[in-house]
N, CA, C and O atoms as a GROMACS GRO file, in nm:
protein
  620
    1UNK      N    1   5.986  24.876   9.202
    1UNK     CA    2   6.002  25.015   9.164
    1UNK      C    3   6.104  25.081   9.257
    1UNK      O    4   6.187  25.161   9.214
    2UNK      N    5   6.098  25.047   9.385
    2UNK     CA    6   6.193  25.101   9.482
    2UNK      C    7   6.336  25.071   9.440
    2UNK      O    8   6.422  25.160   9.439
    3UNK      N    9   6.363  24.947   9.405
    3UNK     CA   10   6.498  24.909   9.364
    3UNK      C   11   6.537  24.974   9.232
    3UNK      O   12   6.651  25.017   9.216
    4UNK      N   13   6.443  24.982   9.139
    4UNK     CA   14   6.470  25.048   9.011
    4UNK      C   15   6.506  25.194   9.032
    4UNK      O   16   6.599  25.246   8.969
    5UNK      N   17   6.434  25.261   9.120
    5UNK     CA   18   6.464  25.402   9.148
    5UNK      C   19   6.602  25.419   9.210
    5UNK      O   20   6.674  25.514   9.177
    6UNK      N   21   6.640  25.330   9.298
    6UNK     CA   22   6.775  25.338   9.358
    6UNK      C   23   6.883  25.311   9.253
    6UNK      O   24   6.988  25.376   9.255
    7UNK      N   25   6.859  25.217   9.163
    7UNK     CA   26   6.954  25.190   9.055
    7UNK      C   27   6.968  25.312   8.966
    7UNK      O   28   7.079  25.349   8.928
    8UNK      N   29   6.856  25.375   8.933
    8UNK     CA   30   6.859  25.495   8.849
    8UNK      C   31   6.940  25.606   8.917
    8UNK      O   32   7.026  25.667   8.854
    9UNK      N   33   6.912  25.630   9.042
    9UNK     CA   34   6.981  25.738   9.115
    9UNK      C   35   7.131  25.712   9.126
    9UNK      O   36   7.211  25.805   9.113
   10UNK      N   37   7.170  25.587   9.151
   10UNK     CA   38   7.312  25.557   9.173
   10UNK      C   39   7.390  25.533   9.044
   10UNK      O   40   7.503  25.580   9.031
   11UNK      N   41   7.332  25.460   8.949
   11UNK     CA   42   7.409  25.415   8.833
   11UNK      C   43   7.374  25.484   8.701
   11UNK      O   44   7.453  25.482   8.607
   12UNK      N   45   7.255  25.545   8.694
   12UNK     CA   46   7.210  25.610   8.570
   12UNK      C   47   7.231  25.517   8.449
   12UNK      O   48   7.306  25.550   8.357
   13UNK      N   49   7.164  25.404   8.451
   13UNK     CA   50   7.188  25.301   8.347
   13UNK      C   51   7.138  25.345   8.209
   13UNK      O   52   7.046  25.425   8.198
   14UNK      N   53   7.202  25.291   8.106
   14UNK     CA   54   7.157  25.315   7.969
   14UNK      C   55   7.033  25.233   7.938
   14UNK      O   56   6.950  25.274   7.857
   15UNK      N   57   7.021  25.117   8.001
   15UNK     CA   58   6.905  25.031   7.980
   15UNK      C   59   6.870  24.967   8.114
   15UNK      O   60   6.956  24.912   8.183
   16UNK      N   61   6.743  24.974   8.148
   16UNK     CA   62   6.695  24.911   8.271
   16UNK      C   63   6.559  24.850   8.240
   16UNK      O   64   6.470  24.920   8.192
   17UNK      N   65   6.542  24.723   8.268
   17UNK     CA   66   6.415  24.655   8.249
   17UNK      C   67   6.355  24.631   8.387
   17UNK      O   68   6.419  24.575   8.475
   18UNK      N   69   6.231  24.674   8.404
   18UNK     CA   70   6.160  24.658   8.530
   18UNK      C   71   6.037  24.573   8.504
   18UNK      O   72   5.954  24.607   8.420
   19UNK      N   73   6.025  24.463   8.576
   19UNK     CA   74   5.909  24.375   8.563
   19UNK      C   75   5.827  24.387   8.690
   19UNK      O   76   5.874  24.352   8.798
   20UNK      N   77   5.705  24.437   8.677
   20UNK     CA   78   5.616  24.448   8.793
   20UNK      C   79   5.553  24.311   8.817
   20UNK      O   80   5.468  24.267   8.739
   21UNK      N   81   5.593  24.246   8.922
   21UNK     CA   82   5.549  24.110   8.953
   21UNK      C   83   5.407  24.107   9.009
   21UNK      O   84   5.364  24.202   9.075
   22UNK      N   85   5.337  24.000   8.984
   22UNK     CA   86   5.209  23.968   9.047
   22UNK      C   87   5.099  24.072   9.023
   22UNK      O   88   5.012  24.089   9.108
   23UNK      N   89   5.102  24.140   8.910
   23UNK     CA   90   4.995  24.234   8.876
   23UNK      C   91   4.879  24.159   8.813
   23UNK      O   92   4.763  24.194   8.837
   24UNK      N   93   4.907  24.058   8.734
   24UNK     CA   94   4.806  23.989   8.655
   24UNK      C   95   4.727  23.889   8.738
   24UNK      O   96   4.771  23.776   8.763
   25UNK      N   97   4.609  23.932   8.781
   25UNK     CA   98   4.519  23.841   8.853
   25UNK      C   99   4.382  23.838   8.785
   25UNK      O  100   4.284  23.796   8.845
   26UNK      N  101   4.376  23.882   8.660
   26UNK     CA  102   4.248  23.896   8.589
   26UNK      C  103   4.184  23.763   8.556
   26UNK      O  104   4.066  23.759   8.521
   27UNK      N  105   4.258  23.654   8.566
   27UNK     CA  106   4.200  23.523   8.534
   27UNK      C  107   4.080  23.492   8.625
   27UNK      O  108   3.977  23.443   8.579
   28UNK      N  109   4.097  23.520   8.753
   28UNK     CA  110   3.993  23.482   8.846
   28UNK      C  111   3.948  23.592   8.941
   28UNK      O  112   3.858  23.570   9.022
   29UNK      N  113   4.008  23.711   8.934
   29UNK     CA  114   3.968  23.821   9.023
   29UNK      C  115   3.989  23.954   8.952
   29UNK      O  116   4.090  24.021   8.973
   30UNK      N  117   3.894  23.990   8.869
   30UNK     CA  118   3.906  24.112   8.790
   30UNK      C  119   3.915  24.236   8.878
   30UNK      O  120   3.989  24.329   8.844
   31UNK      N  121   3.843  24.239   8.989
   31UNK     CA  122   3.848  24.355   9.079
   31UNK      C  123   3.990  24.372   9.133
   31UNK      O  124   4.042  24.484   9.137
   32UNK      N  125   4.052  24.263   9.175
   32UNK     CA  126   4.190  24.268   9.224
   32UNK      C  127   4.284  24.316   9.112
   32UNK      O  128   4.375  24.395   9.135
   33UNK      N  129   4.261  24.266   8.992
   33UNK     CA  130   4.341  24.307   8.875
   33UNK      C  131   4.330  24.457   8.851
   33UNK      O  132   4.432  24.523   8.830
   34UNK      N  133   4.209  24.511   8.855
   34UNK     CA  134   4.190  24.655   8.834
   34UNK      C  135   4.259  24.736   8.945
   34UNK      O  136   4.316  24.842   8.918
   35UNK      N  137   4.253  24.688   9.068
   35UNK     CA  138   4.324  24.754   9.177
   35UNK      C  139   4.475  24.747   9.156
   35UNK      O  140   4.547  24.843   9.184
   36UNK      N  141   4.523  24.633   9.106
   36UNK     CA  142   4.666  24.619   9.074
   36UNK      C  143   4.707  24.716   8.964
   36UNK      O  144   4.817  24.771   8.967
   37UNK      N  145   4.618  24.738   8.868
   37UNK     CA  146   4.648  24.834   8.760
   37UNK      C  147   4.664  24.974   8.815
   37UNK      O  148   4.751  25.049   8.771
   38UNK      N  149   4.579  25.012   8.911
   38UNK     CA  150   4.592  25.144   8.974
   38UNK      C  151   4.727  25.157   9.044
   38UNK      O  152   4.793  25.260   9.034
   39UNK      N  153   4.767  25.052   9.116
   39UNK     CA  154   4.897  25.056   9.185
   39UNK      C  155   5.012  25.060   9.084
   39UNK      O  156   5.110  25.131   9.105
   40UNK      N  157   4.999  24.985   8.976
   40UNK     CA  158   5.103  24.986   8.872
   40UNK      C  159   5.112  25.124   8.807
   40UNK      O  160   5.222  25.173   8.781
   41UNK      N  161   4.998  25.186   8.780
   41UNK     CA  162   4.997  25.322   8.723
   41UNK      C  163   5.068  25.420   8.816
   41UNK      O  164   5.150  25.500   8.772
   42UNK      N  165   5.035  25.413   8.945
   42UNK     CA  166   5.098  25.500   9.043
   42UNK      C  167   5.249  25.474   9.046
   42UNK      O  168   5.329  25.568   9.048
   43UNK      N  169   5.287  25.349   9.048
   43UNK     CA  170   5.430  25.313   9.054
   43UNK      C  171   5.504  25.363   8.931
   43UNK      O  172   5.616  25.414   8.942
   44UNK      N  173   5.443  25.348   8.815
   44UNK     CA  174   5.505  25.396   8.692
   44UNK      C  175   5.520  25.548   8.694
   44UNK      O  176   5.622  25.601   8.651
   45UNK      N  177   5.418  25.616   8.743
   45UNK     CA  178   5.426  25.762   8.757
   45UNK      C  179   5.540  25.800   8.851
   45UNK      O  180   5.618  25.892   8.822
   46UNK      N  181   5.551  25.731   8.961
   46UNK     CA  182   5.657  25.759   9.058
   46UNK      C  183   5.795  25.734   8.997
   46UNK      O  184   5.888  25.812   9.017
   47UNK      N  185   5.808  25.626   8.922
   47UNK     CA  186   5.934  25.596   8.853
   47UNK      C  187   5.968  25.707   8.754
   47UNK      O  188   6.083  25.750   8.746
   48UNK      N  189   5.868  25.754   8.678
   48UNK     CA  190   5.892  25.861   8.580
   48UNK      C  191   5.933  25.990   8.651
   48UNK      O  192   6.020  26.062   8.601
   49UNK      N  193   5.873  26.020   8.764
   49UNK     CA  194   5.913  26.138   8.842
   49UNK      C  195   6.058  26.126   8.888
   49UNK      O  196   6.132  26.224   8.886
   50UNK      N  197   6.098  26.006   8.929
   50UNK     CA  198   6.237  25.984   8.970
   50UNK      C  199   6.331  26.008   8.854
   50UNK      O  200   6.435  26.072   8.870
   51UNK      N  201   6.296  25.956   8.737
   51UNK     CA  202   6.380  25.977   8.617
   51UNK      C  203   6.393  26.125   8.587
   51UNK      O  204   6.503  26.174   8.561
   52UNK      N  205   6.282  26.197   8.589
   52UNK     CA  206   6.284  26.340   8.556
   52UNK      C  207   6.360  26.424   8.658
   52UNK      O  208   6.410  26.531   8.625
   53UNK      N  209   6.368  26.377   8.781
   53UNK     CA  210   6.434  26.454   8.887
   53UNK      C  211   6.574  26.405   8.920
   53UNK      O  212   6.634  26.450   9.018
   54UNK      N  213   6.628  26.313   8.840
   54UNK     CA  214   6.762  26.261   8.864
   54UNK      C  215   6.860  26.319   8.763
   54UNK      O  216   6.849  26.291   8.644
   55UNK      N  217   6.956  26.401   8.809
   55UNK     CA  218   7.056  26.454   8.716
   55UNK      C  219   7.129  26.340   8.645
   55UNK      O  220   7.164  26.239   8.706
   56UNK      N  221   7.151  26.358   8.516
   56UNK     CA  222   7.217  26.256   8.437
   56UNK      C  223   7.121  26.165   8.362
   56UNK      O  224   7.163  26.081   8.283
   57UNK      N  225   6.991  26.183   8.386
   57UNK     CA  226   6.890  26.100   8.318
   57UNK      C  227   6.810  26.183   8.217
   57UNK      O  228   6.698  26.146   8.181
   58UNK      N  229   6.868  26.294   8.171
   58UNK     CA  230   6.796  26.385   8.082
   58UNK      C  231   6.765  26.326   7.945
   58UNK      O  232   6.672  26.372   7.879
   59UNK      N  233   6.837  26.228   7.900
   59UNK     CA  234   6.815  26.168   7.768
   59UNK      C  235   6.744  26.033   7.777
   59UNK      O  236   6.775  25.940   7.703
   60UNK      N  237   6.651  26.024   7.869
   60UNK     CA  238   6.584  25.898   7.897
   60UNK      C  239   6.455  25.884   7.817
   60UNK      O  240   6.377  25.979   7.804
   61UNK      N  241   6.434  25.765   7.765
   61UNK     CA  242   6.307  25.727   7.704
   61UNK      C  243   6.255  25.608   7.783
   61UNK      O  244   6.327  25.511   7.806
   62UNK      N  245   6.130  25.617   7.826
   62UNK     CA  246   6.068  25.510   7.903
   62UNK      C  247   5.961  25.444   7.818
   62UNK      O  248   5.876  25.511   7.760
   63UNK      N  249   5.966  25.312   7.810
   63UNK     CA  250   5.862  25.233   7.743
   63UNK      C  251   5.792  25.149   7.848
   63UNK      O  252   5.857  25.083   7.929
   64UNK      N  253   5.660  25.151   7.847
   64UNK     CA  254   5.582  25.071   7.940
   64UNK      C  255   5.481  24.990   7.861
   64UNK      O  256   5.405  25.044   7.781
   65UNK      N  257   5.480  24.859   7.884
   65UNK     CA  258   5.386  24.772   7.814
   65UNK      C  259   5.368  24.643   7.891
   65UNK      O  260   5.457  24.601   7.965
   66UNK      N  261   5.253  24.579   7.875
   66UNK     CA  262   5.232  24.449   7.938
   66UNK      C  263   5.294  24.339   7.853
   66UNK      O  264   5.332  24.361   7.738
   67UNK      N  265   5.304  24.221   7.911
   67UNK     CA  266   5.360  24.109   7.837
   67UNK      C  267   5.258  24.041   7.746
   67UNK      O  268   5.296  23.960   7.662
   68UNK      N  269   5.129  24.072   7.762
   68UNK     CA  270   5.025  24.014   7.677
   68UNK      C  271   4.896  24.094   7.693
   68UNK      O  272   4.882  24.173   7.786
   69UNK      N  273   4.804  24.071   7.604
   69UNK     CA  274   4.673  24.132   7.612
   69UNK      C  275   4.574  24.038   7.679
   69UNK      O  276   4.613  23.953   7.759
   70UNK      N  277   4.449  24.053   7.647
   70UNK     CA  278   4.342  23.974   7.706
   70UNK      C  279   4.252  23.919   7.597
   70UNK      O  280   4.235  23.981   7.492
   71UNK      N  281   4.194  23.803   7.621
   71UNK     CA  282   4.095  23.749   7.530
   71UNK      C  283   3.974  23.842   7.523
   71UNK      O  284   3.946  23.914   7.619
   72UNK      N  285   3.904  23.842   7.412
   72UNK     CA  286   3.785  23.926   7.396
   72UNK      C  287   3.670  23.874   7.483
   72UNK      O  288   3.589  23.954   7.530
   73UNK      N  289   3.662  23.744   7.504
   73UNK     CA  290   3.553  23.684   7.581
   73UNK      C  291   3.601  23.646   7.721
   73UNK      O  292   3.716  23.608   7.740
   74UNK      N  293   3.510  23.658   7.816
   74UNK     CA  294   3.540  23.619   7.954
   74UNK      C  295   3.555  23.467   7.967
   74UNK      O  296   3.522  23.391   7.876
   75UNK      N  297   3.605  23.427   8.084
   75UNK     CA  298   3.630  23.284   8.107
   75UNK      C  299   3.526  23.217   8.196
   75UNK      O  300   3.538  23.098   8.227
   76UNK      N  301   3.424  23.291   8.236
   76UNK     CA  302   3.318  23.233   8.319
   76UNK      C  303   3.345  23.238   8.468
   76UNK      O  304   3.256  23.204   8.547
   77UNK      N  305   3.464  23.280   8.511
   77UNK     CA  306   3.495  23.290   8.654
   77UNK      C  307   3.452  23.430   8.701
   77UNK      O  308   3.502  23.531   8.650
   78UNK      N  309   3.362  23.436   8.796
   78UNK     CA  310   3.306  23.562   8.845
   78UNK      C  311   3.367  23.593   8.981
   78UNK      O  312   3.370  23.507   9.070
   79UNK      N  313   3.417  23.717   8.998
   79UNK     CA  314   3.477  23.755   9.127
   79UNK      C  315   3.368  23.803   9.224
   79UNK      O  316   3.250  23.802   9.191
   80UNK      N  317   3.409  23.846   9.342
   80UNK     CA  318   3.316  23.883   9.449
   80UNK      C  319   3.228  24.004   9.415
   80UNK      O  320   3.128  24.028   9.482
   81UNK      N  321   3.265  24.080   9.310
   81UNK     CA  322   3.184  24.195   9.269
   81UNK      C  323   3.111  24.172   9.138
   81UNK      O  324   3.060  24.266   9.077
   82UNK      N  325   3.106  24.047   9.094
   82UNK     CA  326   3.032  24.012   8.974
   82UNK      C  327   3.105  24.038   8.844
   82UNK      O  328   3.043  24.034   8.737
   83UNK      N  329   3.234  24.063   8.851
   83UNK     CA  330   3.313  24.087   8.729
   83UNK      C  331   3.371  23.955   8.678
   83UNK      O  332   3.426  23.876   8.754
   84UNK      N  333   3.356  23.934   8.547
   84UNK     CA  334   3.403  23.810   8.487
   84UNK      C  335   3.552  23.818   8.456
   84UNK      O  336   3.601  23.921   8.409
   85UNK      N  337   3.623  23.710   8.483
   85UNK     CA  338   3.766  23.703   8.455
   85UNK      C  339   3.794  23.688   8.306
   85UNK      O  340   3.706  23.649   8.229
   86UNK      N  341   3.917  23.719   8.268
   86UNK     CA  342   3.960  23.703   8.130
   86UNK      C  343   4.097  23.636   8.127
   86UNK      O  344   4.180  23.656   8.216
   87UNK      N  345   4.118  23.559   8.024
   87UNK     CA  346   4.245  23.487   8.008
   87UNK      C  347   4.322  23.545   7.890
   87UNK      O  348   4.281  23.645   7.830
   88UNK      N  349   4.433  23.483   7.858
   88UNK     CA  350   4.514  23.518   7.741
   88UNK      C  351   4.564  23.388   7.680
   88UNK      O  352   4.674  23.341   7.708
   89UNK      N  353   4.479  23.330   7.596
   89UNK     CA  354   4.506  23.196   7.545
   89UNK      C  355   4.565  23.193   7.406
   89UNK      O  356   4.582  23.085   7.349
   90UNK      N  357   4.598  23.307   7.350
   90UNK     CA  358   4.656  23.308   7.217
   90UNK      C  359   4.562  23.356   7.109
   90UNK      O  360   4.603  23.368   6.993
   91UNK      N  361   4.437  23.385   7.145
   91UNK     CA  362   4.347  23.440   7.043
   91UNK      C  363   4.395  23.580   7.006
   91UNK      O  364   4.479  23.638   7.074
   92UNK      N  365   4.342  23.633   6.898
   92UNK     CA  366   4.391  23.760   6.842
   92UNK      C  367   4.394  23.873   6.945
   92UNK      O  368   4.493  23.945   6.953
   93UNK      N  369   4.289  23.890   7.022
   93UNK     CA  370   4.285  23.998   7.121
   93UNK      C  371   4.391  23.983   7.230
   93UNK      O  372   4.437  24.083   7.285
   94UNK      N  373   4.431  23.860   7.260
   94UNK     CA  374   4.531  23.842   7.366
   94UNK      C  375   4.671  23.883   7.319
   94UNK      O  376   4.763  23.894   7.400
   95UNK      N  377   4.686  23.905   7.189
   95UNK     CA  378   4.815  23.953   7.136
   95UNK      C  379   4.814  24.105   7.118
   95UNK      O  380   4.915  24.163   7.078
   96UNK      N  381   4.700  24.169   7.146
   96UNK     CA  382   4.686  24.313   7.130
   96UNK      C  383   4.729  24.380   7.261
   96UNK      O  384   4.661  24.368   7.362
   97UNK      N  385   4.840  24.451   7.258
   97UNK     CA  386   4.891  24.518   7.377
   97UNK      C  387   4.911  24.667   7.348
   97UNK      O  388   4.921  24.708   7.232
   98UNK      N  389   4.916  24.745   7.454
   98UNK     CA  390   4.946  24.885   7.440
   98UNK      C  391   5.095  24.906   7.466
   98UNK      O  392   5.161  24.818   7.522
   99UNK      N  393   5.147  25.018   7.426
   99UNK     CA  394   5.284  25.056   7.460
   99UNK      C  395   5.284  25.206   7.482
   99UNK      O  396   5.249  25.282   7.393
  100UNK      N  397   5.325  25.248   7.600
  100UNK     CA  398   5.338  25.389   7.630
  100UNK      C  399   5.486  25.425   7.622
  100UNK      O  400   5.570  25.358   7.681
  101UNK      N  401   5.516  25.530   7.549
  101UNK     CA  402   5.655  25.574   7.533
  101UNK      C  403   5.663  25.720   7.577
  101UNK      O  404   5.593  25.806   7.524
  102UNK      N  405   5.750  25.746   7.673
  102UNK     CA  406   5.772  25.881   7.724
  102UNK      C  407   5.917  25.920   7.704
  102UNK      O  408   6.006  25.834   7.706
  103UNK      N  409   5.940  26.048   7.684
  103UNK     CA  410   6.077  26.096   7.667
  103UNK      C  411   6.103  26.214   7.758
  103UNK      O  412   6.018  26.301   7.775
  104UNK      N  413   6.222  26.214   7.816
  104UNK     CA  414   6.264  26.322   7.905
  104UNK      C  415   6.353  26.421   7.830
  104UNK      O  416   6.404  26.516   7.890
  105UNK      N  417   6.373  26.400   7.701
  105UNK     CA  418   6.460  26.485   7.620
  105UNK      C  419   6.383  26.607   7.569
  105UNK      O  420   6.266  26.597   7.532
  106UNK      N  421   6.452  26.721   7.568
  106UNK     CA  422   6.390  26.842   7.511
  106UNK      C  423   6.372  26.827   7.360
  106UNK      O  424   6.268  26.866   7.306
  107UNK      N  425   6.471  26.773   7.294
  107UNK     CA  426   6.464  26.753   7.148
  107UNK      C  427   6.441  26.604   7.118
  107UNK      O  428   6.517  26.541   7.046
  108UNK      N  429   6.336  26.552   7.176
  108UNK     CA  430   6.307  26.409   7.171
  108UNK      C  431   6.276  26.357   7.032
  108UNK      O  432   6.215  26.426   6.950
  109UNK      N  433   6.319  26.234   7.006
  109UNK     CA  434   6.277  26.170   6.882
  109UNK      C  435   6.137  26.109   6.894
  109UNK      O  436   6.078  26.069   6.793
  110UNK      N  437   6.084  26.101   7.017
  110UNK     CA  438   5.952  26.042   7.040
  110UNK      C  439   5.846  26.141   6.993
  110UNK      O  440   5.857  26.261   7.019
  111UNK      N  441   5.745  26.092   6.926
  111UNK     CA  442   5.634  26.178   6.879
  111UNK      C  443   5.564  26.238   7.001
  111UNK      O  444   5.495  26.168   7.075
  112UNK      N  445   5.583  26.367   7.022
  112UNK     CA  446   5.534  26.436   7.141
  112UNK      C  447   5.383  26.458   7.136
  112UNK      O  448   5.327  26.489   7.031
  113UNK      N  449   5.319  26.439   7.251
  113UNK     CA  450   5.175  26.461   7.267
  113UNK      C  451   5.093  26.388   7.161
  113UNK      O  452   4.994  26.442   7.110
  114UNK      N  453   5.134  26.269   7.127
  114UNK     CA  454   5.066  26.192   7.024
  114UNK      C  455   5.008  26.065   7.082
  114UNK      O  456   5.067  26.002   7.170
  115UNK      N  457   4.894  26.029   7.033
  115UNK     CA  458   4.836  25.899   7.063
  115UNK      C  459   4.821  25.828   6.929
  115UNK      O  460   4.748  25.873   6.841
  116UNK      N  461   4.891  25.719   6.917
  116UNK     CA  462   4.887  25.643   6.793
  116UNK      C  463   4.795  25.524   6.812
  116UNK      O  464   4.824  25.436   6.894
  117UNK      N  465   4.689  25.521   6.742
  117UNK     CA  466   4.597  25.407   6.746
  117UNK      C  467   4.627  25.321   6.625
  117UNK      O  468   4.565  25.337   6.520
  118UNK      N  469   4.720  25.232   6.641
  118UNK     CA  470   4.763  25.153   6.527
  118UNK      C  471   4.768  25.007   6.566
  118UNK      O  472   4.818  24.972   6.673
  119UNK      N  473   4.716  24.925   6.482
  119UNK     CA  474   4.727  24.781   6.507
  119UNK      C  475   4.845  24.722   6.430
  119UNK      O  476   4.857  24.600   6.419
  120UNK      N  477   4.930  24.809   6.378
  120UNK     CA  478   5.043  24.763   6.299
  120UNK      C  479   5.159  24.711   6.380
  120UNK      O  480   5.245  24.642   6.325
  121UNK      N  481   5.166  24.742   6.507
  121UNK     CA  482   5.277  24.697   6.590
  121UNK      C  483   5.243  24.573   6.669
  121UNK      O  484   5.126  24.545   6.697
  122UNK      N  485   5.347  24.500   6.705
  122UNK     CA  486   5.331  24.380   6.788
  122UNK      C  487   5.435  24.382   6.898
  122UNK      O  488   5.530  24.460   6.893
  123UNK      N  489   5.419  24.297   6.996
  123UNK     CA  490   5.514  24.293   7.107
  123UNK      C  491   5.655  24.256   7.059
  123UNK      O  492   5.752  24.296   7.122
  124UNK      N  493   5.667  24.181   6.949
  124UNK     CA  494   5.800  24.146   6.899
  124UNK      C  495   5.873  24.266   6.838
  124UNK      O  496   5.991  24.258   6.806
  125UNK      N  497   5.802  24.380   6.823
  125UNK     CA  498   5.864  24.501   6.770
  125UNK      C  499   5.936  24.583   6.877
  125UNK      O  500   6.008  24.677   6.844
  126UNK      N  501   5.918  24.548   7.002
  126UNK     CA  502   5.977  24.628   7.110
  126UNK      C  503   6.130  24.617   7.111
  126UNK      O  504   6.198  24.718   7.123
  127UNK      N  505   6.184  24.497   7.099
  127UNK     CA  506   6.330  24.480   7.103
  127UNK      C  507   6.397  24.554   6.988
  127UNK      O  508   6.494  24.626   7.013
  128UNK      N  509   6.352  24.541   6.863
  128UNK     CA  510   6.414  24.620   6.757
  128UNK      C  511   6.400  24.771   6.780
  128UNK      O  512   6.490  24.848   6.745
  129UNK      N  513   6.288  24.813   6.838
  129UNK     CA  514   6.268  24.956   6.866
  129UNK      C  515   6.367  25.004   6.973
  129UNK      O  516   6.425  25.111   6.959
  130UNK      N  517   6.385  24.926   7.078
  130UNK     CA  518   6.482  24.962   7.183
  130UNK      C  519   6.623  24.963   7.125
  130UNK      O  520   6.702  25.053   7.156
  131UNK      N  521   6.656  24.866   7.041
  131UNK     CA  522   6.788  24.864   6.977
  131UNK      C  523   6.808  24.989   6.892
  131UNK      O  524   6.918  25.044   6.887
  132UNK      N  525   6.704  25.033   6.825
  132UNK     CA  526   6.711  25.156   6.746
  132UNK      C  527   6.733  25.278   6.835
  132UNK      O  528   6.815  25.364   6.803
  133UNK      N  529   6.660  25.285   6.945
  133UNK     CA  530   6.675  25.397   7.039
  133UNK      C  531   6.818  25.403   7.091
  133UNK      O  532   6.875  25.511   7.103
  134UNK      N  533   6.875  25.287   7.123
  134UNK     CA  534   7.011  25.282   7.178
  134UNK      C  535   7.118  25.294   7.068
  134UNK      O  536   7.236  25.309   7.099
  135UNK      N  537   7.076  25.287   6.942
  135UNK     CA  538   7.168  25.312   6.832
  135UNK      C  539   7.248  25.193   6.783
  135UNK      O  540   7.350  25.212   6.717
  136UNK      N  541   7.206  25.071   6.814
  136UNK     CA  542   7.282  24.956   6.764
  136UNK      C  543   7.198  24.861   6.681
  136UNK      O  544   7.238  24.746   6.660
  137UNK      N  545   7.083  24.906   6.633
  137UNK     CA  546   6.998  24.818   6.554
  137UNK      C  547   7.064  24.776   6.423
  137UNK      O  548   7.039  24.665   6.375
  138UNK      N  549   7.148  24.861   6.365
  138UNK     CA  550   7.216  24.825   6.240
  138UNK      C  551   7.329  24.724   6.261
  138UNK      O  552   7.378  24.665   6.165
  139UNK      N  553   7.370  24.704   6.387
  139UNK     CA  554   7.475  24.607   6.419
  139UNK      C  555   7.422  24.466   6.438
  139UNK      O  556   7.500  24.371   6.449
  140UNK      N  557   7.290  24.450   6.444
  140UNK     CA  558   7.230  24.318   6.464
  140UNK      C  559   7.220  24.248   6.330
  140UNK      O  560   7.166  24.305   6.235
  141UNK      N  561   7.273  24.127   6.319
  141UNK     CA  562   7.268  24.055   6.191
  141UNK      C  563   7.126  24.043   6.136
  141UNK      O  564   7.031  24.021   6.212
  142UNK      N  565   7.112  24.058   6.008
  142UNK     CA  566   6.983  24.051   5.940
  142UNK      C  567   6.913  23.920   5.971
  142UNK      O  568   6.975  23.813   5.967
  143UNK      N  569   6.784  23.928   6.001
  143UNK     CA  570   6.704  23.809   6.027
  143UNK      C  571   6.707  23.760   6.170
  143UNK      O  572   6.633  23.669   6.205
  144UNK      N  573   6.793  23.818   6.255
  144UNK     CA  574   6.804  23.773   6.393
  144UNK      C  575   6.681  23.813   6.474
  144UNK      O  576   6.632  23.735   6.557
  145UNK      N  577   6.631  23.933   6.451
  145UNK     CA  578   6.511  23.979   6.520
  145UNK      C  579   6.394  23.974   6.424
  145UNK      O  580   6.404  24.020   6.310
  146UNK      N  581   6.282  23.920   6.469
  146UNK     CA  582   6.166  23.906   6.383
  146UNK      C  583   6.085  24.035   6.370
  146UNK      O  584   6.017  24.055   6.270
  147UNK      N  585   6.091  24.121   6.468
  147UNK     CA  586   6.010  24.242   6.468
  147UNK      C  587   6.069  24.353   6.384
  147UNK      O  588   6.169  24.336   6.315
  148UNK      N  589   6.004  24.468   6.392
  148UNK     CA  590   6.047  24.587   6.319
  148UNK      C  591   6.054  24.705   6.414
  148UNK      O  592   5.999  24.699   6.524
  149UNK      N  593   6.121  24.811   6.374
  149UNK     CA  594   6.126  24.934   6.453
  149UNK      C  595   5.993  25.006   6.438
  149UNK      O  596   5.944  25.024   6.326
  150UNK      N  597   5.936  25.046   6.547
  150UNK     CA  598   5.807  25.117   6.546
  150UNK      C  599   5.830  25.264   6.510
  150UNK      O  600   5.818  25.352   6.595
  151UNK      N  601   5.863  25.289   6.386
  151UNK     CA  602   5.900  25.424   6.341
  151UNK      C  603   5.787  25.524   6.357
  151UNK      O  604   5.813  25.643   6.371
  152UNK      N  605   5.662  25.479   6.356
  152UNK     CA  606   5.550  25.572   6.370
  152UNK      C  607   5.544  25.638   6.507
  152UNK      O  608   5.470  25.735   6.525
  153UNK      N  609   5.620  25.587   6.604
  153UNK     CA  610   5.625  25.647   6.737
  153UNK      C  611   5.728  25.758   6.749
  153UNK      O  612   5.742  25.819   6.855
  154UNK      N  613   5.799  25.784   6.640
  154UNK     CA  614   5.905  25.885   6.644
  154UNK      C  615   5.875  26.001   6.550
  154UNK      O  616   5.800  25.987   6.453
  155UNK      N  617   5.934  26.116   6.581
  155UNK     CA  618   5.922  26.233   6.493
  155UNK      C  619   6.001  26.213   6.367
  155UNK      O  620   6.003  26.300   6.280
   0.00000   0.00000   0.00000
């Protein structure tokens, strides 16, 4: 996050991908995982504050999402506080992810103050959605991207 914030302040990039490393420890230490989630939440908040307070970043849209979900059933590994670990082995629940979308624009295309509870989107829809936000989705040859634009997230 520190490096991302410096890149934002200096270069004001049109696209920046930030991968928070070593957050996922839920396989064998759910308590550590939950603590990592708190740190990731704080870091994301700090990054958003940097975006909002950096001149030249007024037309920014931030998307935050994990790379996978979690299995519905635990894996039998119990941590020091009695919490059972969870894996992501490809079952249906492990493909269920959230996506938070924030906009710093006054006249944002993002659906403002909305919570969409929809199972219609998938992680493969993120790239087409980002291409749409950046305005070049129509330039991508048909069939190249498997996902769709998450239009329900926009006004």
